[in-house]
Amino acid sequence: MTTTRIALATCNFHPDLAEDDQHLLRALRKLGVEAVPAVWDDAEVDWSAFDLVVVRSVWDWSQQRDAFLAWARTVPNLLNRAAILAWNTDKAYLRELDAAGMPTIPTIWLTPEQKLSSRAVHTRMPAHGDFVIKPTVSRGARDTGRYQAGEATSRGTAIRRTVQLLKDGREVMIQRYLTSVDTAGEAALVYIDGAFSHAVRKGAMLQGQFRGAAGLYKQESMSLREVSAAERELADRAVAFAQARLEESHPGEGLLYARVDLVEGDDGAPLVLELEVVEPTLFLAFREGAADGLAQAILARLA
């Protein structure tokens, strides 16, 4: 009898997987699967030896996106698929959601090709309140900062930071900081095999200006939470949109996992902050049976 072998792709910073994904590892092993962590850019790994490769704790991809996507394209049994990873690793996908009628945070998009001067960058920043600067390719608040429009030192730092990102060839997003993040937090809705599973409340991550990238992510405070009908409806639409994008390259195939992060707008209505189908933390420990459900969904792909 042949044993099913599944690799959970991870990175050098978490060779044994992040804590959340260790729940999935144990759930797969309980089902009799030979499940192992494997570092995605380890040249010694024979990916063809696995029945499936599931993308999980690959939290360094944003530092080497091209190499990561090149690797993903070489793994034919990868979940989620390389095509949807390529789409989702650039936050420009938010423009598609917005164009499709899903409310997102209003964003100013800057590109290196515009060759903007410091003054031109200054004129594009909000005149009042706090705002956020982030590159379109990043994860876990890496290279992201929160600034104060009316405070000269903070605004000056924001301008210099934006100019540097553009000089480095990176596209930049400028968004007004929503104060609801400090009060209500973010709602992270987790989907497994296309179906809503559970949601958590994520506390604020951006407490000040960019100070360099120490590690791969910033710590978050989380707790299980209920979701409103409006939140669920918006998240369902976002996941369905990603599903449709996946089916363009893989007809009939569903997303194994997804997470939609929502925030409240000024009117209290939900806005899409992010839709993540690459390597989102799925908060498996927050709902009993979530890890088991994901493990069973993985095995169902082999049926």
PDB file of C-alpha atoms in Angstrom:
ATOM      1  CA  MET A   1       0.000   0.000   0.000  1.00  0.00           C
ATOM      2  CA  THR A   2       1.433   3.349  -1.076  1.00  0.00           C
ATOM      3  CA  THR A   3       1.563   6.082   1.548  1.00  0.00           C
ATOM      4  CA  THR A   4       0.337   9.521   0.520  1.00  0.00           C
ATOM      5  CA  ARG A   5       3.161  12.065   0.738  1.00  0.00           C
ATOM      6  CA  ILE A   6       2.385  15.765   1.133  1.00  0.00           C
ATOM      7  CA  ALA A   7       4.851  18.614   1.524  1.00  0.00           C
ATOM      8  CA  LEU A   8       3.922  21.783   3.393  1.00  0.00           C
ATOM      9  CA  ALA A   9       6.102  24.427   1.796  1.00  0.00           C
ATOM     10  CA  THR A  10       7.812  26.756   4.244  1.00  0.00           C
ATOM     11  CA  CYS A  11      10.871  29.024   4.438  1.00  0.00           C
ATOM     12  CA  ASN A  12      14.271  29.028   6.125  1.00  0.00           C
ATOM     13  CA  PHE A  13      12.971  31.214   8.939  1.00  0.00           C
ATOM     14  CA  HIS A  14      10.400  28.539   9.822  1.00  0.00           C
ATOM     15  CA  PRO A  15      11.908  25.220   8.667  1.00  0.00           C
ATOM     16  CA  ASP A  16       9.498  23.329  10.941  1.00  0.00           C
ATOM     17  CA  LEU A  17       6.540  25.535   9.896  1.00  0.00           C
ATOM     18  CA  ALA A  18       4.967  28.449  11.711  1.00  0.00           C
ATOM     19  CA  GLU A  19       2.921  27.505  14.766  1.00  0.00           C
ATOM     20  CA  ASP A  20      -0.414  27.829  12.963  1.00  0.00           C
ATOM     21  CA  ASP A  21       0.643  25.424  10.220  1.00  0.00           C
ATOM     22  CA  GLN A  22       1.900  22.845  12.698  1.00  0.00           C
ATOM     23  CA  HIS A  23      -1.775  22.205  13.514  1.00  0.00           C
ATOM     24  CA  LEU A  24      -2.285  21.233   9.873  1.00  0.00           C
ATOM     25  CA  LEU A  25       0.809  19.026   9.918  1.00  0.00           C
ATOM     26  CA  ARG A  26      -0.528  17.062  12.888  1.00  0.00           C
ATOM     27  CA  ALA A  27      -4.003  16.811  11.345  1.00  0.00           C
ATOM     28  CA  LEU A  28      -2.584  15.315   8.148  1.00  0.00           C
ATOM     29  CA  ARG A  29      -0.479  12.822  10.073  1.00  0.00           C
ATOM     30  CA  LYS A  30      -3.553  11.743  12.041  1.00  0.00           C
ATOM     31  CA  LEU A  31      -5.090  10.777   8.701  1.00  0.00           C
ATOM     32  CA  GLY A  32      -2.143   8.523   7.945  1.00  0.00           C
ATOM     33  CA  VAL A  33      -0.448  10.936   5.562  1.00  0.00           C
ATOM     34  CA  GLU A  34       3.316  11.277   5.384  1.00  0.00           C
ATOM     35  CA  ALA A  35       3.311  15.065   5.783  1.00  0.00           C
ATOM     36  CA  VAL A  36       6.594  16.967   6.008  1.00  0.00           C
ATOM     37  CA  PRO A  37       7.719  20.590   6.073  1.00  0.00           C
ATOM     38  CA  ALA A  38       9.963  21.487   3.128  1.00  0.00           C
ATOM     39  CA  VAL A  39      11.734  24.808   2.469  1.00  0.00           C
ATOM     40  CA  TRP A  40      10.568  26.099  -0.888  1.00  0.00           C
ATOM     41  CA  ASP A  41      13.987  27.280  -2.123  1.00  0.00           C
ATOM     42  CA  ASP A  42      15.957  24.282  -0.877  1.00  0.00           C
ATOM     43  CA  ALA A  43      17.628  22.888  -4.002  1.00  0.00           C
ATOM     44  CA  GLU A  44      17.883  19.458  -2.378  1.00  0.00           C
ATOM     45  CA  VAL A  45      14.117  18.913  -2.201  1.00  0.00           C
ATOM     46  CA  ASP A  46      12.614  16.665  -4.869  1.00  0.00           C
ATOM     47  CA  TRP A  47       9.151  18.186  -5.221  1.00  0.00           C
ATOM     48  CA  SER A  48       8.094  15.532  -7.716  1.00  0.00           C
ATOM     49  CA  ALA A  49       8.335  12.952  -4.925  1.00  0.00           C
ATOM     50  CA  PHE A  50       5.211  14.376  -3.271  1.00  0.00           C
ATOM     51  CA  ASP A  51       1.621  13.724  -4.229  1.00  0.00           C
ATOM     52  CA  LEU A  52       0.778  17.342  -3.339  1.00  0.00           C
ATOM     53  CA  VAL A  53       2.679  20.425  -2.242  1.00  0.00           C
ATOM     54  CA  VAL A  54       0.697  22.902  -0.142  1.00  0.00           C
ATOM     55  CA  VAL A  55       1.997  26.454   0.151  1.00  0.00           C
ATOM     56  CA  ARG A  56       2.064  27.473   3.790  1.00  0.00           C
ATOM     57  CA  SER A  57       4.784  29.285   5.804  1.00  0.00           C
ATOM     58  CA  VAL A  58       6.649  30.765   2.817  1.00  0.00           C
ATOM     59  CA  TRP A  59       6.904  34.122   4.543  1.00  0.00           C
ATOM     60  CA  ASP A  60      10.026  35.319   2.743  1.00  0.00           C
ATOM     61  CA  TRP A  61       8.529  35.327  -0.743  1.00  0.00           C
ATOM     62  CA  SER A  62       8.162  39.121  -0.930  1.00  0.00           C
ATOM     63  CA  GLN A  63      11.931  39.518  -0.686  1.00  0.00           C
ATOM     64  CA  GLN A  64      12.410  37.320  -3.773  1.00  0.00           C
ATOM     65  CA  ARG A  65       9.086  37.269  -5.568  1.00  0.00           C
ATOM     66  CA  ASP A  66      10.461  36.394  -9.002  1.00  0.00           C
ATOM     67  CA  ALA A  67      12.358  33.377  -7.656  1.00  0.00           C
ATOM     68  CA  PHE A  68       9.336  32.271  -5.647  1.00  0.00           C
ATOM     69  CA  LEU A  69       6.995  32.397  -8.619  1.00  0.00           C
ATOM     70  CA  ALA A  70       9.548  30.648 -10.821  1.00  0.00           C
ATOM     71  CA  TRP A  71       9.693  27.857  -8.246  1.00  0.00           C
ATOM     72  CA  ALA A  72       5.883  27.690  -8.027  1.00  0.00           C
ATOM     73  CA  ARG A  73       5.626  27.203 -11.779  1.00  0.00           C
ATOM     74  CA  THR A  74       7.893  24.142 -11.583  1.00  0.00           C
ATOM     75  CA  VAL A  75       5.635  22.343  -9.073  1.00  0.00           C
ATOM     76  CA  PRO A  76       2.707  20.877 -11.043  1.00  0.00           C
ATOM     77  CA  ASN A  77       0.883  19.581  -7.952  1.00  0.00           C
ATOM     78  CA  LEU A  78       0.974  22.885  -6.047  1.00  0.00           C
ATOM     79  CA  LEU A  79      -1.892  24.298  -3.964  1.00  0.00           C
ATOM     80  CA  ASN A  80      -2.829  27.063  -4.310  1.00  0.00           C
ATOM     81  CA  ARG A  81      -1.770  27.142  -7.968  1.00  0.00           C
ATOM     82  CA  ALA A  82       1.122  29.213  -9.338  1.00  0.00           C
ATOM     83  CA  ALA A  83      -1.132  31.338 -11.547  1.00  0.00           C
ATOM     84  CA  ILE A  84      -3.232  32.597  -8.638  1.00  0.00           C
ATOM     85  CA  LEU A  85      -0.093  33.126  -6.548  1.00  0.00           C
ATOM     86  CA  ALA A  86       1.329  35.383  -9.260  1.00  0.00           C
ATOM     87  CA  TRP A  87      -1.876  37.422  -9.319  1.00  0.00           C
ATOM     88  CA  ASN A  88      -2.142  37.700  -5.538  1.00  0.00           C
ATOM     89  CA  THR A  89       1.480  38.594  -4.756  1.00  0.00           C
ATOM     90  CA  ASP A  90       0.970  42.082  -6.189  1.00  0.00           C
ATOM     91  CA  LYS A  91      -1.576  44.215  -4.343  1.00  0.00           C
ATOM     92  CA  ALA A  92      -2.604  45.732  -7.661  1.00  0.00           C
ATOM     93  CA  TYR A  93      -5.285  43.008  -7.559  1.00  0.00           C
ATOM     94  CA  LEU A  94      -7.171  45.388  -5.264  1.00  0.00           C
ATOM     95  CA  ARG A  95      -7.786  47.605  -8.275  1.00  0.00           C
ATOM     96  CA  GLU A  96      -9.579  44.692  -9.928  1.00  0.00           C
ATOM     97  CA  LEU A  97     -11.756  44.122  -6.873  1.00  0.00           C
ATOM     98  CA  ASP A  98     -12.624  47.803  -6.791  1.00  0.00           C
ATOM     99  CA  ALA A  99     -13.445  47.824 -10.512  1.00  0.00           C
ATOM    100  CA  ALA A 100     -15.703  44.818  -9.918  1.00  0.00           C
ATOM    101  CA  GLY A 101     -17.724  46.783  -7.366  1.00  0.00           C
ATOM    102  CA  MET A 102     -16.164  45.572  -4.132  1.00  0.00           C
ATOM    103  CA  PRO A 103     -15.365  48.515  -1.839  1.00  0.00           C
ATOM    104  CA  THR A 104     -11.686  48.863  -0.965  1.00  0.00           C
ATOM    105  CA  ILE A 105      -9.677  51.548   0.819  1.00  0.00           C
ATOM    106  CA  PRO A 106      -9.263  54.503  -1.575  1.00  0.00           C
ATOM    107  CA  THR A 107      -5.694  54.296  -2.857  1.00  0.00           C
ATOM    108  CA  ILE A 108      -3.235  56.498  -4.732  1.00  0.00           C
ATOM    109  CA  TRP A 109      -1.014  54.314  -6.935  1.00  0.00           C
ATOM    110  CA  LEU A 110       2.506  55.457  -7.830  1.00  0.00           C
ATOM    111  CA  THR A 111       4.863  53.743 -10.272  1.00  0.00           C
ATOM    112  CA  PRO A 112       8.592  54.112 -10.965  1.00  0.00           C
ATOM    113  CA  GLU A 113       7.764  54.873 -14.599  1.00  0.00           C
ATOM    114  CA  GLN A 114       6.160  58.154 -13.519  1.00  0.00           C
ATOM    115  CA  LYS A 115       9.605  59.406 -12.373  1.00  0.00           C
ATOM    116  CA  LEU A 116       8.010  61.581  -9.694  1.00  0.00           C
ATOM    117  CA  SER A 117      10.018  64.251  -7.909  1.00  0.00           C
ATOM    118  CA  SER A 118       9.827  64.730  -4.148  1.00  0.00           C
ATOM    119  CA  ARG A 119       7.473  67.652  -4.735  1.00  0.00           C
ATOM    120  CA  ALA A 120       5.245  65.569  -6.996  1.00  0.00           C
ATOM    121  CA  VAL A 121       5.072  62.854  -4.334  1.00  0.00           C
ATOM    122  CA  HIS A 122       4.233  65.505  -1.727  1.00  0.00           C
ATOM    123  CA  THR A 123       1.247  66.748  -3.748  1.00  0.00           C
ATOM    124  CA  ARG A 124      -0.172  63.243  -3.979  1.00  0.00           C
ATOM    125  CA  MET A 125      -0.210  62.615  -0.250  1.00  0.00           C
ATOM    126  CA  PRO A 126      -3.263  63.360   1.926  1.00  0.00           C
ATOM    127  CA  ALA A 127      -3.447  66.862   3.349  1.00  0.00           C
ATOM    128  CA  HIS A 128      -4.961  65.779   6.668  1.00  0.00           C
ATOM    129  CA  GLY A 129      -4.946  62.855   9.077  1.00  0.00           C
ATOM    130  CA  ASP A 130      -2.775  59.763   9.194  1.00  0.00           C
ATOM    131  CA  PHE A 131      -1.907  57.807   6.092  1.00  0.00           C
ATOM    132  CA  VAL A 132      -0.130  54.590   5.157  1.00  0.00           C
ATOM    133  CA  ILE A 133       2.599  53.980   2.599  1.00  0.00           C
ATOM    134  CA  LYS A 134       3.291  50.467   1.373  1.00  0.00           C
ATOM    135  CA  PRO A 135       4.840  48.828  -1.691  1.00  0.00           C
ATOM    136  CA  THR A 136       2.460  46.787  -3.806  1.00  0.00           C
ATOM    137  CA  VAL A 137       4.679  43.731  -3.289  1.00  0.00           C
ATOM    138  CA  SER A 138       5.032  43.083   0.443  1.00  0.00           C
ATOM    139  CA  ARG A 139       3.576  40.981   3.266  1.00  0.00           C
ATOM    140  CA  GLY A 140       3.018  41.229   7.007  1.00  0.00           C
ATOM    141  CA  ALA A 141       3.459  45.056   7.100  1.00  0.00           C
ATOM    142  CA  ARG A 142       7.018  44.708   5.801  1.00  0.00           C
ATOM    143  CA  ASP A 143       8.254  48.026   4.365  1.00  0.00           C
ATOM    144  CA  THR A 144       4.946  49.618   5.423  1.00  0.00           C
ATOM    145  CA  GLY A 145       4.653  52.766   7.531  1.00  0.00           C
ATOM    146  CA  ARG A 146       2.031  55.018   9.080  1.00  0.00           C
ATOM    147  CA  TYR A 147       2.577  58.779   8.877  1.00  0.00           C
ATOM    148  CA  GLN A 148       0.913  62.035   9.934  1.00  0.00           C
ATOM    149  CA  ALA A 149      -0.043  64.381   7.127  1.00  0.00           C
ATOM    150  CA  GLY A 150       0.000  67.523   9.264  1.00  0.00           C
ATOM    151  CA  GLU A 151       3.301  66.869  11.052  1.00  0.00           C
ATOM    152  CA  ALA A 152       6.255  68.180   9.027  1.00  0.00           C
ATOM    153  CA  THR A 153       8.847  65.646  10.175  1.00  0.00           C
ATOM    154  CA  SER A 154       6.526  62.701   9.644  1.00  0.00           C
ATOM    155  CA  ARG A 155       5.419  63.930   6.227  1.00  0.00           C
ATOM    156  CA  GLY A 156       9.023  64.556   5.195  1.00  0.00           C
ATOM    157  CA  THR A 157       9.966  61.038   6.211  1.00  0.00           C
ATOM    158  CA  ALA A 158       7.029  59.684   4.222  1.00  0.00           C
ATOM    159  CA  ILE A 159       8.115  61.591   1.127  1.00  0.00           C
ATOM    160  CA  ARG A 160      11.692  60.344   1.365  1.00  0.00           C
ATOM    161  CA  ARG A 161      10.544  56.788   1.971  1.00  0.00           C
ATOM    162  CA  THR A 162       8.214  56.873  -1.037  1.00  0.00           C
ATOM    163  CA  VAL A 163      10.868  58.338  -3.322  1.00  0.00           C
ATOM    164  CA  GLN A 164      13.314  55.649  -2.245  1.00  0.00           C
ATOM    165  CA  LEU A 165      10.827  52.844  -2.888  1.00  0.00           C
ATOM    166  CA  LEU A 166      10.165  54.243  -6.362  1.00  0.00           C
ATOM    167  CA  LYS A 167      13.906  54.552  -7.060  1.00  0.00           C
ATOM    168  CA  ASP A 168      14.218  50.905  -6.054  1.00  0.00           C
ATOM    169  CA  GLY A 169      11.764  50.053  -8.817  1.00  0.00           C
ATOM    170  CA  ARG A 170       8.838  49.309  -6.540  1.00  0.00           C
ATOM    171  CA  GLU A 171       5.263  50.467  -7.065  1.00  0.00           C
ATOM    172  CA  VAL A 172       3.764  52.271  -4.079  1.00  0.00           C
ATOM    173  CA  MET A 173       0.324  52.589  -2.527  1.00  0.00           C
ATOM    174  CA  ILE A 174      -0.768  55.581  -0.447  1.00  0.00           C
ATOM    175  CA  GLN A 175      -3.884  55.077   1.668  1.00  0.00           C
ATOM    176  CA  ARG A 176      -5.608  57.111   4.343  1.00  0.00           C
ATOM    177  CA  TYR A 177      -5.276  55.368   7.705  1.00  0.00           C
ATOM    178  CA  LEU A 178      -8.697  54.370   8.995  1.00  0.00           C
ATOM    179  CA  THR A 179      -9.078  55.008  12.730  1.00  0.00           C
ATOM    180  CA  SER A 180     -11.489  52.068  12.944  1.00  0.00           C
ATOM    181  CA  VAL A 181      -8.408  49.826  12.829  1.00  0.00           C
ATOM    182  CA  ASP A 182      -7.424  51.166  16.264  1.00  0.00           C
ATOM    183  CA  THR A 183     -10.890  50.658  17.728  1.00  0.00           C
ATOM    184  CA  ALA A 184     -12.638  47.793  15.924  1.00  0.00           C
ATOM    185  CA  GLY A 185      -9.492  46.225  14.445  1.00  0.00           C
ATOM    186  CA  GLU A 186      -9.509  44.153  11.284  1.00  0.00           C
ATOM    187  CA  ALA A 187     -11.813  41.228  10.601  1.00  0.00           C
ATOM    188  CA  ALA A 188      -9.988  38.256   9.052  1.00  0.00           C
ATOM    189  CA  LEU A 189     -12.426  35.800   7.453  1.00  0.00           C
ATOM    190  CA  VAL A 190     -10.955  32.370   6.743  1.00  0.00           C
ATOM    191  CA  TYR A 191     -12.178  30.157   3.880  1.00  0.00           C
ATOM    192  CA  ILE A 192     -11.311  26.478   3.469  1.00  0.00           C
ATOM    193  CA  ASP A 193     -12.066  24.759   0.171  1.00  0.00           C
ATOM    194  CA  GLY A 194     -14.154  27.753  -0.873  1.00  0.00           C
ATOM    195  CA  ALA A 195     -16.406  27.713   2.212  1.00  0.00           C
ATOM    196  CA  PHE A 196     -16.380  30.163   5.102  1.00  0.00           C
ATOM    197  CA  SER A 197     -14.815  28.585   8.192  1.00  0.00           C
ATOM    198  CA  HIS A 198     -14.303  31.213  10.921  1.00  0.00           C
ATOM    199  CA  ALA A 199     -13.165  34.755  11.586  1.00  0.00           C
ATOM    200  CA  VAL A 200     -10.807  36.483  13.974  1.00  0.00           C
ATOM    201  CA  ARG A 201     -10.284  40.043  15.084  1.00  0.00           C
ATOM    202  CA  LYS A 202      -6.810  41.364  14.338  1.00  0.00           C
ATOM    203  CA  GLY A 203      -5.486  44.304  16.333  1.00  0.00           C
ATOM    204  CA  ALA A 204      -3.646  47.274  14.818  1.00  0.00           C
ATOM    205  CA  MET A 205      -0.163  46.538  13.436  1.00  0.00           C
ATOM    206  CA  LEU A 206       0.974  49.985  12.321  1.00  0.00           C
ATOM    207  CA  GLN A 207       1.929  52.057  15.339  1.00  0.00           C
ATOM    208  CA  GLY A 208       4.401  54.418  13.693  1.00  0.00           C
ATOM    209  CA  GLN A 209       6.792  55.142  10.870  1.00  0.00           C
ATOM    210  CA  PHE A 210       8.734  52.585   8.905  1.00  0.00           C
ATOM    211  CA  ARG A 211      11.843  51.613  10.825  1.00  0.00           C
ATOM    212  CA  GLY A 212      13.335  48.930   8.625  1.00  0.00           C
ATOM    213  CA  ALA A 213      12.435  45.298   8.182  1.00  0.00           C
ATOM    214  CA  ALA A 214      13.299  43.354  11.319  1.00  0.00           C
ATOM    215  CA  GLY A 215      12.227  39.792  10.639  1.00  0.00           C
ATOM    216  CA  LEU A 216       9.399  38.817   8.336  1.00  0.00           C
ATOM    217  CA  TYR A 217       6.279  40.131  10.026  1.00  0.00           C
ATOM    218  CA  LYS A 218       4.908  42.138  12.919  1.00  0.00           C
ATOM    219  CA  GLN A 219       3.110  40.478  15.783  1.00  0.00           C
ATOM    220  CA  GLU A 220      -0.657  40.748  15.868  1.00  0.00           C
ATOM    221  CA  SER A 221      -3.182  40.369  18.654  1.00  0.00           C
ATOM    222  CA  MET A 222      -6.064  38.096  17.651  1.00  0.00           C
ATOM    223  CA  SER A 223      -9.345  36.810  19.043  1.00  0.00           C
ATOM    224  CA  LEU A 224     -12.247  34.832  17.593  1.00  0.00           C
ATOM    225  CA  ARG A 225     -15.158  37.015  16.481  1.00  0.00           C
ATOM    226  CA  GLU A 226     -18.540  36.900  14.798  1.00  0.00           C
ATOM    227  CA  VAL A 227     -19.079  38.539  11.422  1.00  0.00           C
ATOM    228  CA  SER A 228     -21.960  40.644  10.198  1.00  0.00           C
ATOM    229  CA  ALA A 229     -24.047  39.814   7.163  1.00  0.00           C
ATOM    230  CA  ALA A 230     -22.412  42.695   5.280  1.00  0.00           C
ATOM    231  CA  GLU A 231     -18.915  41.452   6.115  1.00  0.00           C
ATOM    232  CA  ARG A 232     -19.739  37.942   5.053  1.00  0.00           C
ATOM    233  CA  GLU A 233     -21.337  39.070   1.795  1.00  0.00           C
ATOM    234  CA  LEU A 234     -18.323  41.183   0.834  1.00  0.00           C
ATOM    235  CA  ALA A 235     -15.807  38.480   1.752  1.00  0.00           C
ATOM    236  CA  ASP A 236     -17.804  35.881  -0.185  1.00  0.00           C
ATOM    237  CA  ARG A 237     -17.684  38.107  -3.257  1.00  0.00           C
ATOM    238  CA  ALA A 238     -13.936  38.606  -2.945  1.00  0.00           C
ATOM    239  CA  VAL A 239     -13.271  34.877  -2.660  1.00  0.00           C
ATOM    240  CA  ALA A 240     -15.576  34.196  -5.615  1.00  0.00           C
ATOM    241  CA  PHE A 241     -13.619  36.743  -7.655  1.00  0.00           C
ATOM    242  CA  ALA A 242     -10.322  35.003  -6.855  1.00  0.00           C
ATOM    243  CA  GLN A 243     -11.967  31.677  -7.656  1.00  0.00           C
ATOM    244  CA  ALA A 244     -12.947  32.984 -11.081  1.00  0.00           C
ATOM    245  CA  ARG A 245      -9.374  34.134 -11.696  1.00  0.00           C
ATOM    246  CA  LEU A 246      -8.072  30.679 -10.756  1.00  0.00           C
ATOM    247  CA  GLU A 247     -10.504  28.983 -13.131  1.00  0.00           C
ATOM    248  CA  GLU A 248      -9.084  31.006 -16.028  1.00  0.00           C
ATOM    249  CA  SER A 249      -5.971  28.819 -15.846  1.00  0.00           C
ATOM    250  CA  HIS A 250      -7.386  25.751 -14.058  1.00  0.00           C
ATOM    251  CA  PRO A 251     -11.037  25.228 -15.059  1.00  0.00           C
ATOM    252  CA  GLY A 252     -13.113  23.519 -12.419  1.00  0.00           C
ATOM    253  CA  GLU A 253     -10.499  23.789  -9.686  1.00  0.00           C
ATOM    254  CA  GLY A 254     -11.278  25.563  -6.426  1.00  0.00           C
ATOM    255  CA  LEU A 255      -9.140  27.517  -4.003  1.00  0.00           C
ATOM    256  CA  LEU A 256      -7.873  25.295  -1.204  1.00  0.00           C
ATOM    257  CA  TYR A 257      -7.711  28.221   1.214  1.00  0.00           C
ATOM    258  CA  ALA A 258      -8.189  31.981   1.299  1.00  0.00           C
ATOM    259  CA  ARG A 259      -8.465  34.797   3.812  1.00  0.00           C
ATOM    260  CA  VAL A 260     -10.198  38.136   3.421  1.00  0.00           C
ATOM    261  CA  ASP A 261      -9.199  40.998   5.719  1.00  0.00           C
ATOM    262  CA  LEU A 262     -11.844  43.689   6.170  1.00  0.00           C
ATOM    263  CA  VAL A 263     -11.885  47.062   7.916  1.00  0.00           C
ATOM    264  CA  GLU A 264     -14.695  49.500   8.668  1.00  0.00           C
ATOM    265  CA  GLY A 265     -15.022  52.601   6.545  1.00  0.00           C
ATOM    266  CA  ASP A 266     -16.083  55.968   7.962  1.00  0.00           C
ATOM    267  CA  ASP A 267     -19.726  54.957   7.512  1.00  0.00           C
ATOM    268  CA  GLY A 268     -19.230  51.646   9.309  1.00  0.00           C
ATOM    269  CA  ALA A 269     -19.548  49.588   6.128  1.00  0.00           C
ATOM    270  CA  PRO A 270     -16.841  46.979   5.457  1.00  0.00           C
ATOM    271  CA  LEU A 271     -13.983  47.561   3.035  1.00  0.00           C
ATOM    272  CA  VAL A 272     -11.565  44.988   1.643  1.00  0.00           C
ATOM    273  CA  LEU A 273      -8.100  45.567   3.045  1.00  0.00           C
ATOM    274  CA  GLU A 274      -6.567  42.416   1.589  1.00  0.00           C
ATOM    275  CA  LEU A 275      -7.560  39.155  -0.079  1.00  0.00           C
ATOM    276  CA  GLU A 276      -4.869  36.552   0.592  1.00  0.00           C
ATOM    277  CA  VAL A 277      -4.506  33.253  -1.244  1.00  0.00           C
ATOM    278  CA  VAL A 278      -0.720  32.798  -1.075  1.00  0.00           C
ATOM    279  CA  GLU A 279       0.298  31.930   2.490  1.00  0.00           C
ATOM    280  CA  PRO A 280      -2.182  33.556   4.871  1.00  0.00           C
ATOM    281  CA  THR A 281      -2.236  32.551   8.501  1.00  0.00           C
ATOM    282  CA  LEU A 282      -5.515  30.656   8.803  1.00  0.00           C
ATOM    283  CA  PHE A 283      -5.803  30.811  12.599  1.00  0.00           C
ATOM    284  CA  LEU A 284      -6.521  27.090  12.697  1.00  0.00           C
ATOM    285  CA  ALA A 285      -6.287  26.934  16.487  1.00  0.00           C
ATOM    286  CA  PHE A 286      -9.177  29.387  16.843  1.00  0.00           C
ATOM    287  CA  ARG A 287     -11.887  26.985  15.657  1.00  0.00           C
ATOM    288  CA  GLU A 288     -12.125  23.381  16.720  1.00  0.00           C
ATOM    289  CA  GLY A 289     -11.900  21.115  13.726  1.00  0.00           C
ATOM    290  CA  ALA A 290     -10.495  23.757  11.347  1.00  0.00           C
ATOM    291  CA  ALA A 291      -7.161  21.977  10.907  1.00  0.00           C
ATOM    292  CA  ASP A 292      -8.926  18.645  10.405  1.00  0.00           C
ATOM    293  CA  GLY A 293     -11.218  20.202   7.827  1.00  0.00           C
ATOM    294  CA  LEU A 294      -8.287  21.635   5.889  1.00  0.00           C
ATOM    295  CA  ALA A 295      -6.451  18.304   6.034  1.00  0.00           C
ATOM    296  CA  GLN A 296      -9.508  16.512   4.641  1.00  0.00           C
ATOM    297  CA  ALA A 297      -9.869  19.121   1.888  1.00  0.00           C
ATOM    298  CA  ILE A 298      -6.251  18.494   0.897  1.00  0.00           C
ATOM    299  CA  LEU A 299      -6.764  14.749   0.695  1.00  0.00           C
ATOM    300  CA  ALA A 300      -9.935  15.257  -1.337  1.00  0.00           C
ATOM    301  CA  ARG A 301      -7.768  16.802  -4.071  1.00  0.00           C
ATOM    302  CA  LEU A 302      -6.195  13.359  -4.579  1.00  0.00           C
ATOM    303  CA  ALA A 303      -9.508  11.531  -4.954  1.00  0.00           C
TER     304      ALA A 303
END
